[in-house]
Short mmCIF file of C-alpha atoms and ligand atoms in Angstrom, two decimals:
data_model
loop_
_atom_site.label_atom_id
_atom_site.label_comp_id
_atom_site.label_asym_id
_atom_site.label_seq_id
_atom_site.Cartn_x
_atom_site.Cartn_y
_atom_site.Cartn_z
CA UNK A 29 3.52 40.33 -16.49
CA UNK A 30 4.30 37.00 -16.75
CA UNK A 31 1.14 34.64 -17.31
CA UNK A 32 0.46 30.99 -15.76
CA UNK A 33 -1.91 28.77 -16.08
CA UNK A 34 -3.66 25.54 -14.90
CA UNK A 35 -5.31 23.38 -17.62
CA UNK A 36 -8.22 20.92 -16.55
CA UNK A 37 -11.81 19.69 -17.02
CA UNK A 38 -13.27 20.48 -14.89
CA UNK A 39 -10.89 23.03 -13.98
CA UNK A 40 -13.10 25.38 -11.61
CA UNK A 41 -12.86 23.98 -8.84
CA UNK A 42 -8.92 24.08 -8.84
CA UNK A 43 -6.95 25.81 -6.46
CA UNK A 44 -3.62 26.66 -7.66
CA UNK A 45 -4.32 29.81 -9.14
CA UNK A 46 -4.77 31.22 -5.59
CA UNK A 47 -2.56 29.18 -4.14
CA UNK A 48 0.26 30.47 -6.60
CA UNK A 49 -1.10 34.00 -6.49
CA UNK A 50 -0.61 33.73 -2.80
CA UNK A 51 2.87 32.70 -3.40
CA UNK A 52 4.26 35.59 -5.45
CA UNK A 53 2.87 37.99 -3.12
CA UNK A 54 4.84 36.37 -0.29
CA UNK A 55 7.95 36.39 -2.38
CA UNK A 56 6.99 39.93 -3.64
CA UNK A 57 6.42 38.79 -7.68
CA UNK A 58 4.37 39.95 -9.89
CA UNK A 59 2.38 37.39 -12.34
CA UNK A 60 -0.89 36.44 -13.69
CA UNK A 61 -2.37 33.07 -12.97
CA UNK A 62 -5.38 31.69 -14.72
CA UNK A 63 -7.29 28.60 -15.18
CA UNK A 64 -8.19 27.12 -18.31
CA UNK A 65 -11.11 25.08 -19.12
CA UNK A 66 -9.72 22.33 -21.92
CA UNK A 67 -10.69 18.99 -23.22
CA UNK A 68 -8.42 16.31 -24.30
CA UNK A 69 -9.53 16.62 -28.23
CA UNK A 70 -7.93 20.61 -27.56
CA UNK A 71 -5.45 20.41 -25.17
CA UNK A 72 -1.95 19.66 -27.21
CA UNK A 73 -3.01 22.47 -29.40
CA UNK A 74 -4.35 24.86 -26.12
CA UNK A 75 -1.32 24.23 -24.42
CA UNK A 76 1.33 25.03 -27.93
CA UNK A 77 -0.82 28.30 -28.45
CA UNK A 78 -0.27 29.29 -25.18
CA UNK A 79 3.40 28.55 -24.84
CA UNK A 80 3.97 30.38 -28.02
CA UNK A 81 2.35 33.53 -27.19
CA UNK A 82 4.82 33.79 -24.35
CA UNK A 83 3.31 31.70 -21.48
CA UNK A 84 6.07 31.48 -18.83
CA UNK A 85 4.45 27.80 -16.99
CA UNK A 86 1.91 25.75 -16.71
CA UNK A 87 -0.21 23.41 -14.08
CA UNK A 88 -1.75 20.46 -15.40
CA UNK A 89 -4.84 18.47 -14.07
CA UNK A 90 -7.19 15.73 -14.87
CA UNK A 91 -7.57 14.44 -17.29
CA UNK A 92 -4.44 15.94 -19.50
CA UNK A 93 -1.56 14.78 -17.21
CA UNK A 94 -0.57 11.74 -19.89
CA UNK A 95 -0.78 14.33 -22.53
CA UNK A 96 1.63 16.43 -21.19
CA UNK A 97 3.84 14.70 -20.79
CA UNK A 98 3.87 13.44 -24.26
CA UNK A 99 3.65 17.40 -25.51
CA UNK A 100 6.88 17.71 -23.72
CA UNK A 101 10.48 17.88 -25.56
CA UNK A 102 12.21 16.95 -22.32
CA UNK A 103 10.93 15.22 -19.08
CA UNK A 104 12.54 14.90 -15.36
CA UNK A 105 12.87 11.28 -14.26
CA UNK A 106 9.92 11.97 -11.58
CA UNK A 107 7.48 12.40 -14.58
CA UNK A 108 9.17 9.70 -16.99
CA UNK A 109 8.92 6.85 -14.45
CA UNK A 110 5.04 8.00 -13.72
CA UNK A 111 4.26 8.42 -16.91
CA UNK A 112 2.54 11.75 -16.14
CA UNK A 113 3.38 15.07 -16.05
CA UNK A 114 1.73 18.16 -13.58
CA UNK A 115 3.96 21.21 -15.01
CA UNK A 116 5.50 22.34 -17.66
CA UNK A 117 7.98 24.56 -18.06
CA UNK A 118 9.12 26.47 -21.46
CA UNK A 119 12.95 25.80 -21.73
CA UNK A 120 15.48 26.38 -24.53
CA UNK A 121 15.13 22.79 -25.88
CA UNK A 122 11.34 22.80 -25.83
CA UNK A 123 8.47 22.40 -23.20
CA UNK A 124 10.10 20.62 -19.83
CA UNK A 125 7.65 18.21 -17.85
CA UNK A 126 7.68 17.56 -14.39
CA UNK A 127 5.44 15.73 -11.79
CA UNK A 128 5.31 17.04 -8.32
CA UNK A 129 3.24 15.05 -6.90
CA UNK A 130 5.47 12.73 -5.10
CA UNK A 131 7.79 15.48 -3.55
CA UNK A 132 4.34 17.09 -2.90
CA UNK A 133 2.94 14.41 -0.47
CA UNK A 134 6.46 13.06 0.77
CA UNK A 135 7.11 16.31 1.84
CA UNK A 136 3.52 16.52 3.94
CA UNK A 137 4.26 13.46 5.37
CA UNK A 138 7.40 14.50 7.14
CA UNK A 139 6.73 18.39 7.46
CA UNK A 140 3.16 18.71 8.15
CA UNK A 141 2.26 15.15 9.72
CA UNK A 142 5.12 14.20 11.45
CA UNK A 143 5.64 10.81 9.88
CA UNK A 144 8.64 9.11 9.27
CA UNK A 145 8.87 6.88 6.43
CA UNK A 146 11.75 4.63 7.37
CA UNK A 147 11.19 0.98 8.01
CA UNK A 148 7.32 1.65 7.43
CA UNK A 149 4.75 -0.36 6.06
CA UNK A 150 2.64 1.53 3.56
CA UNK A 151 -0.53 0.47 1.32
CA UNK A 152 -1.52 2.50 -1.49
CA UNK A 153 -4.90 1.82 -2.70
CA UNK A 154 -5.45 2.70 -6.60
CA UNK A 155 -2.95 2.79 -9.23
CA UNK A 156 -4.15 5.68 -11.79
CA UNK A 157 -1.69 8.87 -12.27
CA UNK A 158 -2.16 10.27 -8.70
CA UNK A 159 -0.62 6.20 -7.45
CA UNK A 160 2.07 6.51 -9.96
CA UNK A 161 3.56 9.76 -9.19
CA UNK A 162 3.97 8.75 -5.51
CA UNK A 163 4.99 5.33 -5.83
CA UNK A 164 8.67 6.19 -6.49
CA UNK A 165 9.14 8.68 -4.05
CA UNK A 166 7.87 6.77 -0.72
CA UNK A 167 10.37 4.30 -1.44
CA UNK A 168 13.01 6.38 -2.39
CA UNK A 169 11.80 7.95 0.93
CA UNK A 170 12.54 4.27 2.85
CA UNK A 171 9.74 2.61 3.31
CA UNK A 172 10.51 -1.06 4.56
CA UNK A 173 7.54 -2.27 2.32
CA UNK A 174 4.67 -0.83 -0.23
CA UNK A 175 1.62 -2.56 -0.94
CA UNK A 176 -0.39 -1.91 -4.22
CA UNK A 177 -4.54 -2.45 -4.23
CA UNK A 178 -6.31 -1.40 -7.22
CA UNK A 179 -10.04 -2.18 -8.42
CA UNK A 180 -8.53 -3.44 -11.93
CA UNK A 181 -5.50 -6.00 -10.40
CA UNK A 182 -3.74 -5.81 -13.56
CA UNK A 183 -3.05 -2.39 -13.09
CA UNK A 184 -1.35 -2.85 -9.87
CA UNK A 185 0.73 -5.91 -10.77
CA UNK A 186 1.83 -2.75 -14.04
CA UNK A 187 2.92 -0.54 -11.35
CA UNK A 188 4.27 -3.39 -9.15
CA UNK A 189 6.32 -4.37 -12.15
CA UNK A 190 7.45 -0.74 -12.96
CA UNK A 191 8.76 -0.10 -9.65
CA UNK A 192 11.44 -2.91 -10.00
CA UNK A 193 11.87 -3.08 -6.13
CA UNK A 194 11.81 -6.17 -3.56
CA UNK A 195 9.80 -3.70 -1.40
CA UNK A 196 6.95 -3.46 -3.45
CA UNK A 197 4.24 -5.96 -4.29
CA UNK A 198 0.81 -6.01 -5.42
CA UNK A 199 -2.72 -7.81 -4.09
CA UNK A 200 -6.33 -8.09 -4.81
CA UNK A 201 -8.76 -6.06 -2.84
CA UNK A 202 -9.93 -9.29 -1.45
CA UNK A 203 -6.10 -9.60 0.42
CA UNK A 204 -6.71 -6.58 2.48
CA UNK A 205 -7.72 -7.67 5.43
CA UNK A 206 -5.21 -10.43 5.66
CA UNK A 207 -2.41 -8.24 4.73
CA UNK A 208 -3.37 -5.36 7.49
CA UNK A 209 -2.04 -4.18 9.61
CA UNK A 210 -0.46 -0.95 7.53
CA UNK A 211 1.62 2.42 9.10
CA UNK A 212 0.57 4.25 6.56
CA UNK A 213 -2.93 3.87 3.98
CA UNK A 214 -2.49 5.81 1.51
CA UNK A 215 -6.01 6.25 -0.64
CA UNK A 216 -5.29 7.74 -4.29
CA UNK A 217 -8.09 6.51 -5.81
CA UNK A 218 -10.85 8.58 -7.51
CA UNK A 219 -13.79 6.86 -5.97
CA UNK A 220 -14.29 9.54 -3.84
CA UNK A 221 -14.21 12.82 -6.60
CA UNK A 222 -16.45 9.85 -8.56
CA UNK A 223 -18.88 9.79 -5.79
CA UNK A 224 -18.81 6.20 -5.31
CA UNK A 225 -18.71 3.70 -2.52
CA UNK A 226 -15.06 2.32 -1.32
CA UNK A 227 -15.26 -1.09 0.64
CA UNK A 228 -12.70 -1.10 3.06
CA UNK A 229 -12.19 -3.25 6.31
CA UNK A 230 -11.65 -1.72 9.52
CA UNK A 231 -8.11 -2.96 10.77
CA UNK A 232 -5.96 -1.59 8.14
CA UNK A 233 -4.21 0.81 10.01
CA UNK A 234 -2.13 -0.43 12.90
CA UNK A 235 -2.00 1.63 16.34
CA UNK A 236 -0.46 5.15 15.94
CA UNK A 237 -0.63 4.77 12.13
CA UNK A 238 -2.02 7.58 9.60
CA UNK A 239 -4.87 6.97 7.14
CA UNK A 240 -4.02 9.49 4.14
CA UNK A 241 -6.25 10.44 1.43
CA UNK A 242 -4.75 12.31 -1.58
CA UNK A 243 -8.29 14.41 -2.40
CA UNK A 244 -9.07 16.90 -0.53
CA UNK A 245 -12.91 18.66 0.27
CA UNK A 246 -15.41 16.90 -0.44
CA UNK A 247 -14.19 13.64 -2.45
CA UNK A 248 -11.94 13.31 0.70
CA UNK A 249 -15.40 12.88 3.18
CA UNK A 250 -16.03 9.38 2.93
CA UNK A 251 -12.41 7.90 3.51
CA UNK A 252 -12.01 10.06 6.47
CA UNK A 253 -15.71 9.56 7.52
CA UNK A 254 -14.29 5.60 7.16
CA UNK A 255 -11.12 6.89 9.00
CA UNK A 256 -12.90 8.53 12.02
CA UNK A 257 -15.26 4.80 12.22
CA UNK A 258 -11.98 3.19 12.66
CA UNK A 259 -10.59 5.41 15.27
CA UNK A 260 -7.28 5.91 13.35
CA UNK A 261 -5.87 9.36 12.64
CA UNK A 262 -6.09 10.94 9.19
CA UNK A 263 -6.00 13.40 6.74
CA UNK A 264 -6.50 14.88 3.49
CA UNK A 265 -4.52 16.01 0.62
CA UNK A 266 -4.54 19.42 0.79
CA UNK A 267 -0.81 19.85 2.44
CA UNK A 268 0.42 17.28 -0.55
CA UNK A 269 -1.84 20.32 -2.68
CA UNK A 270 -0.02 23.07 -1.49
CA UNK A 271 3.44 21.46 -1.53
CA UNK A 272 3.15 20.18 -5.21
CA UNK A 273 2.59 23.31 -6.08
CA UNK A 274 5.47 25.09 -4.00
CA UNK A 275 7.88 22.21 -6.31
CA UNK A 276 6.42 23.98 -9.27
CA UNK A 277 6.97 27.35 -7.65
CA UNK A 278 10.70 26.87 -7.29
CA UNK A 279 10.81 25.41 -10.72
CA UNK A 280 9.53 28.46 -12.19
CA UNK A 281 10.60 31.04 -10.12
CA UNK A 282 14.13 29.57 -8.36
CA UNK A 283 12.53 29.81 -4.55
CA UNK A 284 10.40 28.03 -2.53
CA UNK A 285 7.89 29.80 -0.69
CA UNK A 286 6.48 29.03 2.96
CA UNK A 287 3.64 26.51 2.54
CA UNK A 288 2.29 27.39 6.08
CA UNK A 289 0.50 30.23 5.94
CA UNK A 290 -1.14 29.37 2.42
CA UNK A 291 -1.93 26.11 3.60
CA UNK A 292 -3.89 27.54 6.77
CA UNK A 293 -5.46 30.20 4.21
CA UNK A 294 -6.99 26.91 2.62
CA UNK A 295 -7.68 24.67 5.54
CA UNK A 296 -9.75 27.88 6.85
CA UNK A 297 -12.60 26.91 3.76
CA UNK A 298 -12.28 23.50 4.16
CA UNK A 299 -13.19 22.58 7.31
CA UNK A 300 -14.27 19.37 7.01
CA UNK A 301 -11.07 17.56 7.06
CA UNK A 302 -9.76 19.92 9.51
CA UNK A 303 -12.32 18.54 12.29
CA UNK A 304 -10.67 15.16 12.14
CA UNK A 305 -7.21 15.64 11.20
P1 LIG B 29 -6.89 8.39 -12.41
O1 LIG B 29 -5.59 8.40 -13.11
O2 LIG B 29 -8.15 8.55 -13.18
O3 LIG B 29 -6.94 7.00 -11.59
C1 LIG B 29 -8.10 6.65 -10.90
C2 LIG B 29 -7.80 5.50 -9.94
O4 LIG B 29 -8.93 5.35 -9.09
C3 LIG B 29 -7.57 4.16 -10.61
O5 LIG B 29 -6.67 3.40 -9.84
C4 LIG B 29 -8.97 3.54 -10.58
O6 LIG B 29 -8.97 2.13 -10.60
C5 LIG B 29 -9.42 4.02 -9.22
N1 LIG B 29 -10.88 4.05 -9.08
C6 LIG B 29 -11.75 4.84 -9.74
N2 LIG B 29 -13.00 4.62 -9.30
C7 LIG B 29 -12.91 3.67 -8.34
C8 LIG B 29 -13.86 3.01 -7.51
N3 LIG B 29 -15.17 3.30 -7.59
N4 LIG B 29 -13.42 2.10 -6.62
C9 LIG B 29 -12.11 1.81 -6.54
N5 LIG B 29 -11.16 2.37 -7.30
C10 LIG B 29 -11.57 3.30 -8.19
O7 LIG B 29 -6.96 9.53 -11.28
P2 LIG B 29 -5.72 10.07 -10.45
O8 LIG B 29 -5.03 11.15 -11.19
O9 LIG B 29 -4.91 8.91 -10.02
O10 LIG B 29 -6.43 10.79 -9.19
C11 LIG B 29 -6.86 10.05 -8.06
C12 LIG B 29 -7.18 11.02 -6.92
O11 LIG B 29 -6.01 11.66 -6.44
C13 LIG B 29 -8.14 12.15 -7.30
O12 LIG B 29 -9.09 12.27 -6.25
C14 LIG B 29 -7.28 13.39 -7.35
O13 LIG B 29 -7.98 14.56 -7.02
C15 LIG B 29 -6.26 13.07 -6.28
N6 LIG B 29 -4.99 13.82 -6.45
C16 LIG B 29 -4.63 14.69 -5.47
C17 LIG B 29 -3.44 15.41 -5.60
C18 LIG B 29 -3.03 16.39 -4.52
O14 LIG B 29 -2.16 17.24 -4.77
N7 LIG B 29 -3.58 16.30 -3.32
C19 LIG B 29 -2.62 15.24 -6.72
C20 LIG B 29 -3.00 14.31 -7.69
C21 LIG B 29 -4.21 13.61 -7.55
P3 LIG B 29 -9.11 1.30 -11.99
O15 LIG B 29 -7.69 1.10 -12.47
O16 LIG B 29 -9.78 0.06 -11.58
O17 LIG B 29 -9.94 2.14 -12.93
#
C-alpha cells in the first residue's frame, strides 16, 4: 500500500491524515496515512529515510515548512516565491515541493464563502509562512489592493518588497485604524495557536465584508470571538484546511476529490467556529 505522511511538532493534533484517508475512500484508493512526530535537528534526515524506503508523499507542518523546501531537488513557483513548502512529492529528478496553501484558501474564498476577490480591498495581518503562501495568490486572484500588518514591520515591508506589485503595501499596526475600512481581514498570524492577546480595532471590516482567520479550533476563538464583538461575518480556516489538502491530493493521486462532505465531517467536531460562521 502506498504510505503518506504528515511531518510536524507538534504533529497530533493534525488533521490530514483523516482528512486524506477520507479522500481515498471517496475516490476508492487504497493508502496508508500517518503522522510523524519530528524536530527540526531530525527532520532532513526523517524525511530522506522515509522517501527512500518507498514513501509515495508527504504533508509538511510547523515548524519544517522552510526545510522542505530546501530538502527539495525541484520546487513549483507557488513554494519558490513563499519560500515554504507544504508537500512533497518523490519525482524522477528528486523530491518536488509544493505549497498549497494559497490555492487552499483562494479556493474557500470563492467556493465555500462566496467572496469575490476582484476589485477588493484585503488586509493580511502577519507575515510568517502561512502570510507568504497566500500573498501571491489573492492578487493573482484580483484584488484591487493588499495591505500587510505584522508585529515585526520589517517583516512586512520583506514581503511587501517580494511581491513586486503596485497593489501591495505594507503598515505598522499603529496604521490600522486609519487605513480601515477592509473587504476582506485576513488573520494569519500565530497569536492565536500561541495563546496570546491580538489588539485589534473594531472598524476594520467594512459592511458586508468577511473577517477570515487561517487557524482553525481553538487558536481560531479569539479572532472570531473579536469578529462576533464587531458584528462582521467570519470564519475559520478549516475550508482553506481541507482544500490545501485536496491540491496535494490531485498532486499525488491525479484527481481532486469533493471537499464537501469531508469538510462537514470536520466542521461536525468543531463547532465553535461553526456557531458564528
Ligand atoms: P509562522 O511562520 O511562525 O509566522 C507567525 C506569524 O505570526 C508572524 O507573522 C509573527 O509575527 C506573527 N505572530 C506571532 N505571535 C504574534 C503575536 N502575539 N501578535 C502578533 N503577531 C504574532 O507561522 P505560520 O506558518 O505563518 O502560521 C500562522 C497561522 O496560520 C497558524 O495559526 C497556522 O495554524 C495557520 N495556518 C493555517 C493553514 C490552513 O490550512 N488553514 C495553513 C497554514 C497555516 P513576527 O514576524 O512579529 O514574529
Amino acid at each position: 500500500m502506498p504510505r503518506y505522511v504528515v511531518f510536524g511538532q507538534p504533529v497530533g493534533h493534525s488533521r490530514s491524515p483523516a482528512i486524506h484517508r477520507a479522500f481515498a475512500a471517496q475516490c476508492g484508493l487504497a493508502l496508508r496515512y500517518d503522522r510523524c512526530e519530528v524536530a527540526p535537528a531530525a527532520f532532513a534526515e526523517v524525511a530522506r529515510d522515509f522517501f527512500a524506503r518507498g514513501g509515495a508523499g508527504a504533508n509538511v507542518t510547523l515548524p519544517h515548512k522552510a526545510a522542505a523546501l530546501a530538502l527539495a531537488d525541484v520546487a513549483d513557483p507557488a513554494a519558490r516565491r513563499a519560500g515554504v513548502a507544504n508537500v512533497l512529492t518523490p519525482v524522477a529528478g528528486g523530491l518536488h515541493a509544493h505549497n498549497t496553501d494559497g490555492a487552499g484558501l483562494v479556493r474557500d474564498l470563492h467556493e465555500r464563502q462566496r467572496l469575490t476577490l476582484e476589485g477588493r480591498r484585503a488586509l493580511l495581518l502577519g507575515a510568517g509562512g502561512a502570510a507568504r503562501g497566500v500573498a501571491w495568490n489573492l492578487l493573482d486572484a484580483g484584488l484591487a489592493e493588499l495591505l500587510v500588518v505584522n508585529r515585526t514591520e520589517r517583516a512586512a515591508a520583506e514581503l511587501v518588497a517580494r511581491l513586486e506589485d503596485p497593489r501591495a503595501a505594507a503598515a505598522p499596526w499603529s496604521a490600522l485604524a486609519e487605513a480601515a475600512p477592509f473587504d476582506l481581514v485576513i488573520h494569519a498570524t500565530a497569536a492565536g495557536v500561541l495563546g496570546q492577546p491580538l489588539a485589534l480595532p473594531s472598524g476594520l471590516v467594512a459592511a458586508g465584508g468577511l473577517a477570515y482567520d487561517l487557524s482553525y479550533g481553538s487558536a481560531a476563538a479569539p479572532f472570531l470571538a473579536w469578529a462576533a464583538r464587531a458584528g462582521v461575518a467570519a470564519c475559520d480556516g478549516l475550508g482553506m484546511l481541507v482544500e490545501q489538502a485536496a491540491e496535494a491530493f490531485a498532486i499525488w493521486h491525479g484527481v481532486r476529490p469533493a471537499t464537501d462532505p469531508v469538510y462537514a465531517m470536520l466542521r461536525a467536531s468543531m463547532p465553535v467556529a461553526a456557531s458564528l460562521a
